Short mmCIF file of N, CA and C in Angstrom, two decimals:
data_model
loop_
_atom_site.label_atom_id
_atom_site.label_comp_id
_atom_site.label_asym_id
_atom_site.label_seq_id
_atom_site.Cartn_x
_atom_site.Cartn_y
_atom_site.Cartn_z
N UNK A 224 0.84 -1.18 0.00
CA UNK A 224 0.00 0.00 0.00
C UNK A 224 0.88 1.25 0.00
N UNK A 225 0.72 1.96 -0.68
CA UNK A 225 1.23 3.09 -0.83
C UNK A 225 0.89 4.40 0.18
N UNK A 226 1.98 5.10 0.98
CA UNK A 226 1.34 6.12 1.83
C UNK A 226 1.24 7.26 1.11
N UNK A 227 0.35 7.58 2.08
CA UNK A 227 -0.50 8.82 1.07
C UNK A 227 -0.35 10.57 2.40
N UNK A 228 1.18 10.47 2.75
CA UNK A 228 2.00 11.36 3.42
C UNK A 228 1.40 12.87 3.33
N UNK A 229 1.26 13.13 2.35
CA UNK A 229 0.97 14.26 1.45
C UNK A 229 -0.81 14.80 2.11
N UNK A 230 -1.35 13.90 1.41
CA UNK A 230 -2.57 13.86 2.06
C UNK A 230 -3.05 13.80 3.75
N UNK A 231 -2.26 12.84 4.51
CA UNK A 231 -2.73 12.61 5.99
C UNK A 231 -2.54 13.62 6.48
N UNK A 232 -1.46 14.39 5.82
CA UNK A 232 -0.85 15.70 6.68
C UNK A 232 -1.93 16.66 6.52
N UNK A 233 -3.07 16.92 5.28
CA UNK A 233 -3.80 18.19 5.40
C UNK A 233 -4.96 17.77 6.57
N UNK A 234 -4.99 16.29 7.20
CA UNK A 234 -6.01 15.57 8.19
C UNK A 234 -5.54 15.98 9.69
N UNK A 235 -3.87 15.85 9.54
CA UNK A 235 -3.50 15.73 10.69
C UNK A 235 -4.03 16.84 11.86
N UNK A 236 -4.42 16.70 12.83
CA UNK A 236 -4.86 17.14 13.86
C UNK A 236 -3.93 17.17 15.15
N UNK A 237 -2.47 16.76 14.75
CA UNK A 237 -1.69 16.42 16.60
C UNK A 237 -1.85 17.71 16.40
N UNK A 238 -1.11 18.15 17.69
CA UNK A 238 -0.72 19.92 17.97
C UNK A 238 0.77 19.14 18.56
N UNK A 239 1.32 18.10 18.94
CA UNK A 239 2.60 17.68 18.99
C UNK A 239 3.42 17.84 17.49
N UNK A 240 4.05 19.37 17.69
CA UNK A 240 5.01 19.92 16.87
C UNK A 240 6.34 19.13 16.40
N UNK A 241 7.02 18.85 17.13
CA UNK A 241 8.67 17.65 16.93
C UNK A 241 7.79 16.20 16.87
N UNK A 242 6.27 16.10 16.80
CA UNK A 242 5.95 15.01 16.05
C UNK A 242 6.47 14.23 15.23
N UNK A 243 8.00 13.19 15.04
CA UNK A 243 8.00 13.12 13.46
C UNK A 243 7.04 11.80 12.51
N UNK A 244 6.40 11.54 13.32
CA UNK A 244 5.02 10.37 12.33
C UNK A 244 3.93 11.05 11.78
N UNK A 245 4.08 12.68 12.14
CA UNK A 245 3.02 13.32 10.99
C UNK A 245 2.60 12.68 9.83
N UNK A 246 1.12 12.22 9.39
CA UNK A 246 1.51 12.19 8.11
C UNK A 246 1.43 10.53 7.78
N UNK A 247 2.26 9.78 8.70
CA UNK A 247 2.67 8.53 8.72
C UNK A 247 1.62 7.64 9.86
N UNK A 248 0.50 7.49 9.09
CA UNK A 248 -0.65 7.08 10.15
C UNK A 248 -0.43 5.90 10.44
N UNK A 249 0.27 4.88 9.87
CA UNK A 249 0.70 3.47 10.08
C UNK A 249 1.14 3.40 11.61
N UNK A 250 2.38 4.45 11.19
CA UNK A 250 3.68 4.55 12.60
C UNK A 250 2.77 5.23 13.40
N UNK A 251 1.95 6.06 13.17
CA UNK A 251 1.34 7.04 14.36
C UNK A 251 0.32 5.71 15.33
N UNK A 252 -0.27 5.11 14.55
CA UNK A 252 -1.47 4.19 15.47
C UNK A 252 -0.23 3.13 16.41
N UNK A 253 0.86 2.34 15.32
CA UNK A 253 1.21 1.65 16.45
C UNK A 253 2.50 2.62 17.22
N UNK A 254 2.51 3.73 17.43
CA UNK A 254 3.32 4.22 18.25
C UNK A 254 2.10 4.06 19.32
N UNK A 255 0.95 5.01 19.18
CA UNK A 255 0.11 5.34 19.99
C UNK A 255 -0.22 4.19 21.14
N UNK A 256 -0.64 2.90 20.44
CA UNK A 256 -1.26 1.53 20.78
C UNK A 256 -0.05 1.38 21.85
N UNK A 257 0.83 1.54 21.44
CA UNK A 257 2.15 0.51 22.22
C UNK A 257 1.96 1.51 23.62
N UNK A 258 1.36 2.40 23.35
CA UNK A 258 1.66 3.37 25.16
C UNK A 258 0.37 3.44 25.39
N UNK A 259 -1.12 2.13 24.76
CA UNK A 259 -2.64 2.07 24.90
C UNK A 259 -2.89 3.15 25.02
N UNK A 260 -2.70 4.18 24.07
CA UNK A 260 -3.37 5.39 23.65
C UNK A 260 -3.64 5.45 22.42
N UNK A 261 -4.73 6.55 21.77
CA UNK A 261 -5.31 6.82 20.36
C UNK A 261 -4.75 7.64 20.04
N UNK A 262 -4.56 7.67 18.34
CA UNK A 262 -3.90 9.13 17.89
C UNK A 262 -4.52 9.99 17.90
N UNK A 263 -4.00 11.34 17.96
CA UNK A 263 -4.91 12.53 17.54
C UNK A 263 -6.14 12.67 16.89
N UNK A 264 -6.04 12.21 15.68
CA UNK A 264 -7.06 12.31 14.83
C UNK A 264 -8.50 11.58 15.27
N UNK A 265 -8.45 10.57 16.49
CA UNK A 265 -9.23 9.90 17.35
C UNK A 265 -10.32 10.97 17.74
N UNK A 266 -10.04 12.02 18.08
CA UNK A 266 -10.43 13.23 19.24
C UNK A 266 -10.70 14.44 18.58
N UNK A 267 -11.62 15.73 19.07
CA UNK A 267 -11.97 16.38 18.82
C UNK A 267 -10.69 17.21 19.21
N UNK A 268 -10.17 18.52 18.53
CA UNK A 268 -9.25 19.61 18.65
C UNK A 268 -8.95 19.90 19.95
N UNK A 269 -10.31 20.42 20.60
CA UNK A 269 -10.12 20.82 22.02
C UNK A 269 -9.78 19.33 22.92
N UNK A 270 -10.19 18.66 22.71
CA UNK A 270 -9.24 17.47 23.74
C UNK A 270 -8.21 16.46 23.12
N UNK A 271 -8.12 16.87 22.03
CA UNK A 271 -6.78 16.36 21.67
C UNK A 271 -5.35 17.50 22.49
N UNK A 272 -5.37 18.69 22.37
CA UNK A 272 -4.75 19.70 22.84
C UNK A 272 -3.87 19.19 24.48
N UNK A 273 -5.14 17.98 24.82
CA UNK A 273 -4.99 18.33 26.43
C UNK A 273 -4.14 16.82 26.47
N UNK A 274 -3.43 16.36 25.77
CA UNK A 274 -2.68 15.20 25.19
C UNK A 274 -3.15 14.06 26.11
N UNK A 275 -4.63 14.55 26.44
CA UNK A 275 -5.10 12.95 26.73
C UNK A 275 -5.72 12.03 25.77
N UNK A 276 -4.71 11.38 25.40
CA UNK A 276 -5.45 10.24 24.58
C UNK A 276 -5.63 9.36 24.94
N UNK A 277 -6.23 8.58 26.15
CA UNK A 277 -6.63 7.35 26.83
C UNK A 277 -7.62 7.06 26.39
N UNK A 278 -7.62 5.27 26.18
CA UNK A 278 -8.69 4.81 25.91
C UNK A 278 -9.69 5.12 26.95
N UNK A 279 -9.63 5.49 27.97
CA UNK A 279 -10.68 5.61 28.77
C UNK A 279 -11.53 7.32 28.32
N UNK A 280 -10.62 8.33 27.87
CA UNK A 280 -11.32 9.61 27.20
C UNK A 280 -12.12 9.47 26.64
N UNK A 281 -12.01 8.52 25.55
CA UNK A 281 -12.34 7.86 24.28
C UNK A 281 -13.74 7.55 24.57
N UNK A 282 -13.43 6.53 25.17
CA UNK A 282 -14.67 5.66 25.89
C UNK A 282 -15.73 6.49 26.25
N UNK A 283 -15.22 7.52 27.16
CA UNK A 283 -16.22 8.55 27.52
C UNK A 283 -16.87 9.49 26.39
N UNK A 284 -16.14 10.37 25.57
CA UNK A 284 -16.47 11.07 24.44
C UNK A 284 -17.47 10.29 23.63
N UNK A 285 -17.35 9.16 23.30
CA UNK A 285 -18.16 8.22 22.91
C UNK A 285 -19.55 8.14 23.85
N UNK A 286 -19.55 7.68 25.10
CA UNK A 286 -20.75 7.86 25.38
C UNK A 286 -21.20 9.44 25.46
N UNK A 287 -20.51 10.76 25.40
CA UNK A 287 -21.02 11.78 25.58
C UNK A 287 -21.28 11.83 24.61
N UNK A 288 -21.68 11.31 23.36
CA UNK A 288 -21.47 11.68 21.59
C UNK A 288 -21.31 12.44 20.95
N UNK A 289 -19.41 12.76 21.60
CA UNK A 289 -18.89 13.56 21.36
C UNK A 289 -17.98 13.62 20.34
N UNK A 290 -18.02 12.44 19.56
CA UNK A 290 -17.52 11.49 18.54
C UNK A 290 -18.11 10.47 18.10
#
């Protein structure tokens, strides 16, 4: 499969700047997974910001249907 770098980047949503898996959604999910967290793009702006990405946020935003 071919990455499509170019493209993920106009999606990307981190606000983690020295990010370098911008872009690279492959590396971004299993970076994320390996520390049982979601990537950015998981989450709405305002709580992505607050670099909680726990599955348990998740969980919740979901029942708030906030996602």
């Amino acid at each position: 499969m071919e990455c499509r770098k170019a493209s993920n980047l106009k999606k990307c949503n981190c606000s983690y700047n020295p990010c370098s898996r911008k872009g690279l959604c492959c590396e971004c999910v299993q970076s994320h997974l390996s520390s049982r967290e979601l990537p950015a793009c998981f989450f709405p702006d305002d709580v992505e910001r607050t670099y909680d990405r726990s599955f348990a946020r998740f969980a919740q935003l979901v029942r708030d249907r906030k996602v």
